[in-house]
């Protein structure tokens, strides 16, 4: 009973920045954590970053994006953001927002937003 809508994807040149947003609705007070995943062509979906909602806002990142991406939350707006800086062509993927109601079991997913980084 959680709906997620991503926005902010697009085409950007290498070295540029994008900010993705994920707005949650529905049973939002049951959300324990939210995260961003991505799936590049020919690759499996991988975890990009996570942040806790009901706890102290702990974050974690994939090694490939540490130092370049920042996940943040605005609980008043029921929105999680992914600030992506110093983008690389290998960041090209469909980025998905996910919500976990039970622990870190990401059972709810958005439809994805395409990020294309040109070289």
C-alpha positions as YAML, in Angstrom:
chain: A
units: angstrom
residues:
- id: 1
  name: UNK
  ca: [0.00, 0.00, 0.00]
- id: 2
  name: UNK
  ca: [2.89, 2.30, -0.81]
- id: 3
  name: UNK
  ca: [3.22, 4.11, -4.10]
- id: 4
  name: UNK
  ca: [6.53, 5.52, -5.25]
- id: 5
  name: UNK
  ca: [7.06, 8.02, -8.04]
- id: 6
  name: UNK
  ca: [10.54, 8.88, -9.28]
- id: 7
  name: UNK
  ca: [11.50, 12.03, -11.09]
- id: 8
  name: UNK
  ca: [14.60, 13.89, -12.14]
- id: 9
  name: UNK
  ca: [16.14, 11.53, -14.66]
- id: 10
  name: UNK
  ca: [17.43, 12.65, -17.99]
- id: 11
  name: UNK
  ca: [20.41, 13.06, -20.24]
- id: 12
  name: UNK
  ca: [23.56, 14.64, -18.87]
- id: 13
  name: UNK
  ca: [27.16, 14.93, -19.96]
- id: 14
  name: UNK
  ca: [29.93, 13.20, -18.06]
- id: 15
  name: UNK
  ca: [30.96, 15.25, -15.06]
- id: 16
  name: UNK
  ca: [27.52, 16.75, -14.68]
- id: 17
  name: UNK
  ca: [24.93, 16.38, -11.97]
- id: 18
  name: UNK
  ca: [21.36, 15.24, -11.54]
- id: 19
  name: UNK
  ca: [19.06, 15.05, -8.57]
- id: 20
  name: UNK
  ca: [16.52, 12.28, -8.44]
- id: 21
  name: UNK
  ca: [13.46, 12.48, -6.24]
- id: 22
  name: UNK
  ca: [11.18, 9.75, -4.97]
- id: 23
  name: UNK
  ca: [7.82, 10.75, -3.56]
- id: 24
  name: UNK
  ca: [6.03, 8.19, -1.42]
- id: 25
  name: UNK
  ca: [2.32, 7.99, -0.77]
- id: 26
  name: UNK
  ca: [-0.06, 5.56, 0.85]
- id: 27
  name: UNK
  ca: [0.99, 3.81, 4.04]
- id: 28
  name: UNK
  ca: [4.00, 6.05, 4.45]
- id: 29
  name: UNK
  ca: [4.23, 5.75, 8.22]
- id: 30
  name: UNK
  ca: [4.99, 2.07, 7.86]
- id: 31
  name: UNK
  ca: [8.14, 2.71, 5.83]
- id: 32
  name: UNK
  ca: [11.30, 1.71, 7.64]
- id: 33
  name: UNK
  ca: [13.84, 2.43, 4.94]
- id: 34
  name: UNK
  ca: [14.07, 3.66, 1.38]
- id: 35
  name: UNK
  ca: [16.68, 3.12, -1.22]
- id: 36
  name: UNK
  ca: [17.79, 3.65, -4.76]
- id: 37
  name: UNK
  ca: [18.67, 0.82, -7.10]
- id: 38
  name: UNK
  ca: [19.78, 0.91, -10.68]
- id: 39
  name: UNK
  ca: [19.89, -1.45, -13.60]
- id: 40
  name: UNK
  ca: [22.26, -0.86, -16.47]
- id: 41
  name: UNK
  ca: [21.92, -2.57, -19.85]
- id: 42
  name: UNK
  ca: [23.02, -6.17, -19.61]
- id: 43
  name: UNK
  ca: [23.50, -6.04, -15.85]
- id: 44
  name: UNK
  ca: [21.48, -7.07, -12.84]
- id: 45
  name: UNK
  ca: [19.78, -4.54, -10.65]
- id: 46
  name: UNK
  ca: [22.16, -3.26, -8.00]
- id: 47
  name: UNK
  ca: [21.86, -1.30, -4.80]
- id: 48
  name: UNK
  ca: [23.00, 2.31, -5.06]
- id: 49
  name: UNK
  ca: [22.13, 3.87, -1.71]
- id: 50
  name: UNK
  ca: [19.79, 3.42, 1.24]
- id: 51
  name: UNK
  ca: [18.55, 5.57, 4.08]
- id: 52
  name: UNK
  ca: [16.51, 4.70, 7.15]
- id: 53
  name: UNK
  ca: [13.24, 6.51, 7.70]
- id: 54
  name: UNK
  ca: [12.07, 5.38, 11.13]
- id: 55
  name: UNK
  ca: [15.52, 5.44, 12.71]
- id: 56
  name: UNK
  ca: [18.25, 8.07, 12.68]
- id: 57
  name: UNK
  ca: [18.68, 8.42, 8.95]
- id: 58
  name: UNK
  ca: [21.59, 6.04, 8.56]
- id: 59
  name: UNK
  ca: [22.87, 5.79, 5.02]
- id: 60
  name: UNK
  ca: [24.93, 3.39, 3.01]
- id: 61
  name: UNK
  ca: [26.27, 3.47, -0.52]
- id: 62
  name: UNK
  ca: [27.61, 1.19, -3.15]
- id: 63
  name: UNK
  ca: [31.38, 1.49, -3.43]
- id: 64
  name: UNK
  ca: [31.04, 2.66, -7.01]
- id: 65
  name: UNK
  ca: [29.16, 5.82, -6.01]
- id: 66
  name: UNK
  ca: [30.73, 6.72, -2.68]
- id: 67
  name: UNK
  ca: [31.91, 10.30, -2.67]
- id: 68
  name: UNK
  ca: [29.81, 11.17, -5.70]
- id: 69
  name: UNK
  ca: [26.21, 10.38, -4.73]
- id: 70
  name: UNK
  ca: [24.31, 11.55, -1.67]
- id: 71
  name: UNK
  ca: [21.01, 10.16, -0.47]
- id: 72
  name: UNK
  ca: [18.84, 12.35, 1.74]
- id: 73
  name: UNK
  ca: [15.32, 12.46, 3.07]
- id: 74
  name: UNK
  ca: [12.62, 15.01, 3.72]
- id: 75
  name: UNK
  ca: [10.16, 13.20, 5.92]
- id: 76
  name: UNK
  ca: [7.75, 16.14, 5.94]
- id: 77
  name: UNK
  ca: [7.44, 15.80, 2.17]
- id: 78
  name: UNK
  ca: [7.62, 12.00, 2.20]
- id: 79
  name: UNK
  ca: [10.42, 12.30, -0.30]
- id: 80
  name: UNK
  ca: [13.88, 10.81, -0.69]
- id: 81
  name: UNK
  ca: [16.48, 12.35, -2.96]
- id: 82
  name: UNK
  ca: [19.56, 11.10, -4.70]
- id: 83
  name: UNK
  ca: [22.03, 13.82, -5.55]
- id: 84
  name: UNK
  ca: [24.36, 12.53, -8.24]
- id: 85
  name: UNK
  ca: [27.53, 14.48, -8.92]
- id: 86
  name: UNK
  ca: [30.53, 13.79, -11.12]
- id: 87
  name: UNK
  ca: [28.46, 11.47, -13.25]
- id: 88
  name: UNK
  ca: [30.21, 8.91, -15.38]
- id: 89
  name: UNK
  ca: [29.01, 7.02, -18.45]
- id: 90
  name: UNK
  ca: [28.95, 3.85, -16.36]
- id: 91
  name: UNK
  ca: [26.26, 5.47, -14.20]
- id: 92
  name: UNK
  ca: [23.88, 5.14, -17.13]
- id: 93
  name: UNK
  ca: [20.96, 3.04, -15.96]
- id: 94
  name: UNK
  ca: [17.33, 3.03, -15.03]
- id: 95
  name: UNK
  ca: [17.17, 4.16, -11.43]
- id: 96
  name: UNK
  ca: [14.48, 2.72, -9.18]
- id: 97
  name: UNK
  ca: [13.22, 3.94, -5.86]
- id: 98
  name: UNK
  ca: [12.26, 1.30, -3.31]
- id: 99
  name: UNK
  ca: [10.64, 1.23, 0.10]
- id: 100
  name: UNK
  ca: [10.98, -1.31, 2.89]
- id: 101
  name: UNK
  ca: [8.19, -1.69, 5.40]
- id: 102
  name: UNK
  ca: [9.72, -4.66, 7.21]
- id: 103
  name: UNK
  ca: [13.35, -4.15, 8.06]
- id: 104
  name: UNK
  ca: [15.24, -3.71, 4.83]
- id: 105
  name: UNK
  ca: [12.99, -5.91, 2.72]
- id: 106
  name: UNK
  ca: [12.37, -3.66, -0.27]
- id: 107
  name: UNK
  ca: [8.94, -4.79, -1.32]
- id: 108
  name: UNK
  ca: [7.66, -1.63, -3.00]
- id: 109
  name: UNK
  ca: [9.14, -0.18, -6.14]
- id: 110
  name: UNK
  ca: [8.69, 2.79, -8.39]
- id: 111
  name: UNK
  ca: [8.54, 2.54, -12.15]
- id: 112
  name: UNK
  ca: [12.05, 3.86, -12.62]
- id: 113
  name: UNK
  ca: [13.60, 6.91, -14.20]
- id: 114
  name: UNK
  ca: [16.19, 6.79, -16.96]
- id: 115
  name: UNK
  ca: [19.59, 8.36, -16.44]
- id: 116
  name: UNK
  ca: [21.88, 8.59, -19.46]
- id: 117
  name: UNK
  ca: [25.38, 9.96, -19.08]
- id: 118
  name: UNK
  ca: [27.12, 10.76, -22.32]
- id: 119
  name: UNK
  ca: [30.88, 10.80, -22.74]
...
